[in-house]
Amino acid sequence: MTSTKGLEGVVATQSAISSIIDDTLTYVGYDIDDLANNASFEEVIYLLWHQRLPKEDELAELKQQLIAHMPVPQEVYDHFKMYPIDKVHPMSALRTAVSLLGLYDEKSEDMSDEANYEKAIKIQAKIVTLVTAFGRIRKGLEPVAPKAELGYAANFLYMLSGTEPDAIEVEAFDKALVLHADHELNASTFTARVCVATLSDMYSGVTAAIGALKGPLHGGANEQVMKMLAEVGSVDNAEAYIKDKLANKEKIMGFGHRVYRKGDPRAKHLREMSKKLTALRGEEKWYEMSVKIEEVFTAEKNLPPNVDFYSASVYHSLGIDHDLFTPIFAVSRVSGWIAHIREQYANNRLIRPRADYTGPGMQKYVPINER
């Protein structure tokens, strides 16, 4: 047996959900550029779960189901209020809350296709409420109920702030959700599939995926990018800041990707939304700093930005707390996790790889008094 560090280049399964071929990302054969420019997030959810785009009545039904299932049990809100708020990262709260939801779903252990689809709707709907409610409760505010006339993206922003967002805010957030929805066999998706390959339930699979997404080398990168932008402070400081970090061999978050070689195809869409939103807010410096950092870093390392880099200034411009950036990633990516979980169930085999042993050779037990 030969081992590959980080499973790089290893093909672990077959999937009809998304692909990355020659630096082109597709969802069920649709180029991400096509979807980002034309599709709503609800359409993408349907596409990932059904392997086709919805018809008008199917899309309307999905939207209605999502709105109907957004409320969560009062016990979940009460649970949030028990947390040591000043010490709990929102991803830890989300991980615990999704697991908690499973306790209140009478079909959580029902593994039929029908029950699993119902759970898919519930989890996708309620994750919006979990993130926004925690974001408000920790500030001493009450959760905001969704509005039936608003779409998924608009409801997230409304439930977080209590104010209906304007059109460009909805456009930016909806596009971000589309871009983050799935990404082939990334770390959190692989974690979800490993979990449910044991025939564990969907809540367990999503909880496991959230745990994987929490790390700064996966979902936490955009939060770190915003921290970096705040440290840079101005465009004039950007070049010296980056060169100093590189000289000290410190990692710059938001650049490069394990899979892409020519560049992340999602980044350009968020770059454009960052430009629009920062101008709308009169805070162009965040976009301008990002552009300068990109210029300096790519000149030094020849590594283009990934999807995390410009999503940071987009979310900041939407007035979202920086530590909610990764939970937002989960709000989108749960659509892909669920698609992969259902695909795993449909053609399951326990995922059990081997390890290349590097420890000592055969040893003989020695009694404790002789050691």
Coordinates of C-alpha atoms in Angstrom, one line a residue:
M1 CA 0.0 0.0 0.0
T2 CA 1.1 3.6 -0.7
S3 CA -0.3 6.6 1.2
T4 CA -1.1 10.1 -0.1
K5 CA -0.9 12.9 2.4
G6 CA -4.2 14.7 2.7
L7 CA -5.7 12.2 0.2
E8 CA -4.5 14.6 -2.5
G9 CA -5.3 13.3 -6.0
V10 CA -7.2 10.3 -4.6
V11 CA -10.6 9.6 -6.2
A12 CA -12.7 8.3 -3.3
T13 CA -16.1 7.9 -4.9
Q14 CA -18.3 8.6 -8.0
S15 CA -20.8 11.5 -7.8
A16 CA -23.3 13.1 -10.2
I17 CA -23.6 16.3 -8.1
S18 CA -20.8 18.6 -8.9
S19 CA -17.4 18.5 -10.8
I20 CA -14.2 20.4 -11.0
I21 CA -12.6 19.7 -14.4
D22 CA -9.9 21.9 -15.9
D23 CA -10.6 24.6 -13.3
T24 CA -14.3 24.7 -14.3
L25 CA -16.8 24.2 -11.5
T26 CA -20.2 22.7 -12.5
Y27 CA -23.3 21.7 -10.5
V28 CA -25.0 18.8 -12.3
G29 CA -23.3 19.9 -15.5
Y30 CA -24.2 23.6 -15.3
D31 CA -21.2 26.0 -15.3
I32 CA -21.0 28.0 -12.1
D33 CA -20.8 31.2 -14.1
D34 CA -24.1 30.4 -15.7
L35 CA -25.7 29.7 -12.4
A36 CA -24.2 32.6 -10.6
N37 CA -25.5 35.0 -13.3
N38 CA -28.9 33.5 -13.7
A39 CA -30.1 31.1 -11.0
S40 CA -31.5 31.8 -7.5
F41 CA -30.3 29.8 -4.6
E42 CA -33.6 28.0 -4.3
E43 CA -33.1 26.8 -7.9
V44 CA -29.7 25.6 -7.0
I45 CA -31.0 23.7 -4.0
Y46 CA -33.5 22.0 -6.2
L47 CA -30.8 21.3 -8.9
L48 CA -28.5 19.6 -6.4
W49 CA -31.2 17.5 -4.8
H50 CA -33.0 16.5 -8.0
Q51 CA -30.2 16.7 -10.6
R52 CA -32.3 19.0 -12.7
L53 CA -33.6 22.6 -12.6
P54 CA -37.1 23.1 -11.2
K55 CA -40.2 24.0 -13.2
E56 CA -42.1 27.1 -12.0
D57 CA -44.5 25.2 -9.8
E58 CA -41.8 23.0 -8.3
L59 CA -39.7 26.1 -7.4
A60 CA -42.8 27.8 -5.8
E61 CA -43.4 24.6 -3.8
L62 CA -39.8 24.4 -2.6
K63 CA -39.9 28.1 -1.6
Q64 CA -43.1 27.6 0.4
Q65 CA -41.8 24.5 2.1
L66 CA -38.6 26.3 3.2
I67 CA -40.5 29.2 4.6
A68 CA -42.9 26.9 6.4
H69 CA -40.1 25.0 8.1
M70 CA -37.9 27.9 9.2
P71 CA -39.3 28.1 12.8
V72 CA -37.4 26.1 15.4
P73 CA -38.6 24.8 18.8
Q74 CA -38.5 27.3 21.6
E75 CA -36.2 25.0 23.4
V76 CA -33.5 25.7 20.9
Y77 CA -33.7 29.4 21.6
D78 CA -33.6 28.7 25.3
H79 CA -30.6 26.6 24.8
F80 CA -28.8 29.5 23.0
K81 CA -29.5 31.7 26.0
M82 CA -27.7 29.1 28.3
Y83 CA -24.4 29.4 26.4
P84 CA -21.5 31.5 27.8
I85 CA -22.1 33.9 24.9
D86 CA -18.8 35.8 25.1
K87 CA -16.8 32.5 24.8
V88 CA -18.8 30.6 22.2
H89 CA -17.9 30.7 18.5
P90 CA -21.1 30.7 16.4
M91 CA -19.9 27.6 14.6
S92 CA -19.8 25.7 17.9
A93 CA -23.3 27.0 18.6
L94 CA -24.5 25.9 15.2
R95 CA -22.9 22.5 15.5
T96 CA -24.7 21.9 18.8
A97 CA -28.0 23.3 17.6
V98 CA -28.2 21.2 14.5
S99 CA -27.6 18.1 16.6
L100 CA -30.2 19.4 19.0
L101 CA -32.8 19.7 16.2
G102 CA -32.6 16.0 15.6
L103 CA -34.0 15.4 19.1
Y104 CA -37.2 17.3 18.1
D105 CA -37.7 15.6 14.8
E106 CA -39.9 12.5 15.2
K107 CA -38.6 11.1 11.9
S108 CA -34.9 11.7 12.7
E109 CA -34.3 7.9 12.8
D110 CA -36.6 7.1 9.8
M111 CA -34.3 6.2 6.9
S112 CA -36.9 6.0 4.2
D113 CA -36.4 8.2 1.1
E114 CA -39.5 10.2 2.0
A115 CA -38.5 10.9 5.5
N116 CA -34.9 11.8 4.5
Y117 CA -36.3 14.3 2.0
E118 CA -38.5 15.8 4.7
K119 CA -35.4 16.1 6.9
A120 CA -33.5 17.8 4.0
I121 CA -36.2 20.5 3.8
K122 CA -36.3 21.0 7.5
I123 CA -32.5 21.3 7.9
Q124 CA -32.1 23.6 5.0
A125 CA -34.9 25.8 6.3
K126 CA -34.0 25.8 9.9
I127 CA -30.3 26.5 9.5
V128 CA -31.2 30.1 8.5
T129 CA -33.1 30.5 11.8
L130 CA -30.3 29.0 13.9
V131 CA -27.6 31.3 12.6
T132 CA -29.7 34.5 12.6
A133 CA -31.3 33.7 16.0
F134 CA -27.9 33.1 17.7
G135 CA -26.6 36.2 16.1
R136 CA -29.4 38.2 17.7
I137 CA -29.8 36.4 21.1
R138 CA -26.1 36.9 22.0
K139 CA -26.8 40.6 21.6
G140 CA -29.8 40.5 23.9
L141 CA -32.3 40.7 21.0
E142 CA -35.2 38.4 20.2
P143 CA -35.2 36.2 17.1
V144 CA -37.1 37.6 14.0
A145 CA -39.7 35.4 12.3
P146 CA -39.4 35.0 8.5
K147 CA -41.7 36.7 6.0
A148 CA -43.5 34.6 3.5
E149 CA -43.1 37.1 0.7
L150 CA -39.3 37.1 1.0
G151 CA -36.9 34.6 -0.6
Y152 CA -34.3 32.5 1.2
A153 CA -31.5 35.0 0.9
A154 CA -33.7 38.0 1.7
N155 CA -35.1 36.2 4.7
F156 CA -31.7 35.5 6.1
L157 CA -30.7 39.2 6.0
Y158 CA -34.1 40.3 7.4
M159 CA -34.0 37.7 10.2
L160 CA -30.5 38.8 11.2
S161 CA -31.0 42.6 11.1
G162 CA -34.8 43.0 11.6
T163 CA -34.8 45.3 8.5
E164 CA -35.8 44.3 5.0
P165 CA -32.7 44.4 2.7
D166 CA -32.5 46.3 -0.5
A167 CA -32.2 44.7 -3.9
I168 CA -28.5 44.8 -4.3
E169 CA -28.0 43.3 -0.9
V170 CA -30.3 40.4 -1.7
E171 CA -28.5 40.0 -5.1
A172 CA -25.1 39.9 -3.5
F173 CA -26.1 37.4 -0.7
D174 CA -28.1 35.2 -3.0
K175 CA -25.1 35.0 -5.4
A176 CA -22.8 34.2 -2.5
L177 CA -25.1 31.3 -1.5
V178 CA -25.1 30.0 -5.1
L179 CA -21.3 30.1 -5.3
H180 CA -20.8 28.2 -2.0
A181 CA -23.5 25.6 -2.4
D182 CA -21.3 22.6 -3.4
H183 CA -17.7 21.9 -4.3
E184 CA -17.2 18.3 -5.1
L185 CA -15.6 16.2 -2.4
N186 CA -14.3 19.0 -0.1
A187 CA -13.4 18.3 3.5
S188 CA -16.8 18.9 5.1
T189 CA -18.7 17.0 2.3
F190 CA -16.3 14.0 2.6
T191 CA -16.9 14.1 6.4
A192 CA -20.7 14.0 5.9
R193 CA -20.4 11.1 3.5
V194 CA -18.1 9.2 5.8
C195 CA -20.5 9.7 8.7
V196 CA -23.7 8.6 6.9
A197 CA -21.9 5.7 5.2
T198 CA -22.3 4.0 8.6
L199 CA -26.0 4.5 8.0
S200 CA -26.1 7.2 10.7
D201 CA -28.9 9.8 10.3
M202 CA -28.9 13.0 8.3
Y203 CA -28.7 15.2 11.4
S204 CA -25.5 13.4 12.4
G205 CA -24.1 13.8 8.9
V206 CA -24.7 17.5 8.8
T207 CA -23.4 18.0 12.4
A208 CA -20.2 16.2 11.4
A209 CA -19.8 18.4 8.3
I210 CA -20.2 21.5 10.4
G211 CA -17.4 20.3 12.6
A212 CA -15.2 20.0 9.6
L213 CA -16.2 23.3 8.1
K214 CA -15.3 25.1 11.4
G215 CA -11.6 24.9 10.8
P216 CA -9.7 27.9 9.4
L217 CA -8.3 25.8 6.5
H218 CA -11.8 25.2 5.2
G219 CA -14.8 27.4 6.1
G220 CA -13.0 29.7 8.5
A221 CA -10.8 31.3 5.9
N222 CA -13.1 34.3 5.1
E223 CA -13.3 35.3 8.7
Q224 CA -9.5 35.4 8.8
V225 CA -9.4 37.4 5.6
M226 CA -11.5 40.1 7.2
K227 CA -9.3 40.1 10.2
M228 CA -6.3 40.7 7.9
L229 CA -8.1 43.6 6.1
A230 CA -8.8 45.2 9.5
E231 CA -5.1 44.9 10.4
V232 CA -4.0 46.4 7.1
G233 CA -6.2 49.4 7.6
S234 CA -5.6 51.3 4.4
V235 CA -4.5 50.7 0.8
D236 CA -1.2 52.5 1.5
N237 CA -0.3 49.8 4.1
A238 CA -1.2 46.8 2.0
E239 CA 2.0 46.1 0.1
A240 CA 4.3 46.4 3.2
Y241 CA 1.9 44.3 5.3
I242 CA 1.9 41.4 2.8
K243 CA 5.6 41.5 2.1
D244 CA 6.3 41.5 5.8
K245 CA 4.0 38.5 6.3
L246 CA 5.7 36.6 3.4
A247 CA 9.2 37.4 4.7
N248 CA 8.2 35.9 8.1
K249 CA 6.7 32.9 6.2
E250 CA 3.2 33.5 7.6
K251 CA 0.2 32.2 5.8
I252 CA -2.0 34.6 3.9
M253 CA -5.6 33.4 4.0
G254 CA -7.8 33.6 0.9
F255 CA -5.3 32.6 -1.8
G256 CA -4.7 29.4 -3.6
H257 CA -6.6 26.1 -3.6
R258 CA -5.9 22.4 -3.4
V259 CA -7.8 21.7 -6.6
Y260 CA -7.6 24.8 -8.8
R261 CA -4.4 25.6 -10.6
K262 CA -5.4 28.7 -12.8
G263 CA -7.7 30.2 -10.3
D264 CA -11.0 29.8 -8.4
P265 CA -13.8 30.5 -10.9
R266 CA -16.1 31.7 -8.1
A267 CA -13.8 34.5 -7.0
K268 CA -14.6 37.0 -9.8
H269 CA -18.3 37.1 -9.0
L270 CA -17.6 38.0 -5.4
R271 CA -15.0 40.5 -6.5
E272 CA -17.6 42.3 -8.5
M273 CA -20.2 42.2 -5.7
S274 CA -17.5 43.6 -3.3
K275 CA -17.0 46.5 -5.6
K276 CA -20.7 47.3 -5.8
L277 CA -21.5 46.9 -2.1
T278 CA -18.5 48.8 -0.7
A279 CA -19.4 51.6 -3.1
L280 CA -23.0 51.5 -1.9
R281 CA -21.8 51.7 1.7
G282 CA -19.2 54.5 1.0
E283 CA -16.5 52.1 2.3
E284 CA -14.6 51.5 -0.9
K285 CA -11.4 51.0 1.1
W286 CA -12.3 47.4 1.8
Y287 CA -12.5 46.6 -1.9
E288 CA -9.5 48.7 -2.8
M289 CA -7.4 47.0 -0.1
S290 CA -8.5 43.6 -1.3
V291 CA -7.5 44.5 -4.9
K292 CA -4.1 45.8 -3.8
I293 CA -3.4 42.7 -1.6
E294 CA -4.4 40.5 -4.6
E295 CA -1.9 42.4 -6.8
V296 CA 1.0 42.1 -4.4
F297 CA 0.4 38.5 -3.4
T298 CA -0.1 37.1 -6.9
A299 CA 3.0 39.0 -8.1
E300 CA 5.0 37.4 -5.2
K301 CA 3.5 33.9 -5.1
N302 CA 1.6 33.5 -8.4
L303 CA -1.4 32.3 -6.5
P304 CA -4.8 33.9 -7.3
P305 CA -7.6 34.5 -4.7
N306 CA -10.1 31.9 -3.9
V307 CA -13.8 32.2 -3.1
D308 CA -13.1 33.2 0.6
F309 CA -11.0 36.3 -0.3
Y310 CA -13.7 38.6 -1.6
S311 CA -16.6 37.0 0.3
A312 CA -15.1 38.7 3.4
S313 CA -15.6 42.2 2.2
V314 CA -19.0 41.3 0.7
Y315 CA -20.3 40.0 4.1
H316 CA -18.8 42.9 6.0
S317 CA -20.5 45.3 3.7
L318 CA -23.8 43.6 4.4
G319 CA -23.3 44.5 8.1
I320 CA -22.7 40.9 9.1
D321 CA -20.6 40.1 12.2
H322 CA -17.3 38.7 11.2
D323 CA -17.6 35.5 13.2
L324 CA -20.8 34.7 11.4
F325 CA -19.0 34.4 8.0
T326 CA -18.4 30.7 8.5
P327 CA -21.9 29.9 9.6
I328 CA -23.1 31.6 6.4
F329 CA -20.9 29.2 4.5
A330 CA -22.8 26.4 6.3
V331 CA -26.2 27.9 5.4
S332 CA -25.2 27.5 1.7
R333 CA -23.1 24.4 1.8
V334 CA -25.8 22.4 3.7
S335 CA -27.6 22.1 0.3
G336 CA -24.6 20.3 -1.1
W337 CA -24.0 18.2 2.0
I338 CA -27.6 17.0 1.9
A339 CA -27.3 16.2 -1.8
H340 CA -24.2 14.1 -1.1
I341 CA -25.8 12.5 1.9
R342 CA -28.8 11.4 -0.1
E343 CA -26.5 10.2 -2.9
Q344 CA -24.4 8.2 -0.4
Y345 CA -27.6 6.6 1.0
A346 CA -28.7 5.6 -2.5
N347 CA -25.6 3.6 -3.3
N348 CA -24.0 3.1 0.1
R349 CA -20.8 1.3 1.0
L350 CA -19.0 1.8 4.4
I351 CA -16.1 4.2 3.8
R352 CA -13.1 2.5 5.5
P353 CA -9.7 3.3 4.0
R354 CA -6.4 1.8 5.2
A355 CA -3.4 3.5 6.7
D356 CA 0.3 3.2 5.8
Y357 CA 1.8 2.1 9.1
T358 CA 5.0 3.9 10.1
G359 CA 5.4 2.7 13.8
P360 CA 7.9 0.2 15.3
G361 CA 8.1 -3.4 14.2
M362 CA 6.8 -6.4 16.1
Q363 CA 7.4 -6.0 19.9
K364 CA 7.1 -8.3 22.8
Y365 CA 5.2 -7.4 26.0
V366 CA 7.4 -6.8 29.0
P367 CA 6.0 -7.1 32.5
I368 CA 5.7 -3.8 34.3
N369 CA 8.2 -4.7 37.0
E370 CA 10.9 -5.4 34.3
R371 CA 10.5 -2.2 32.3

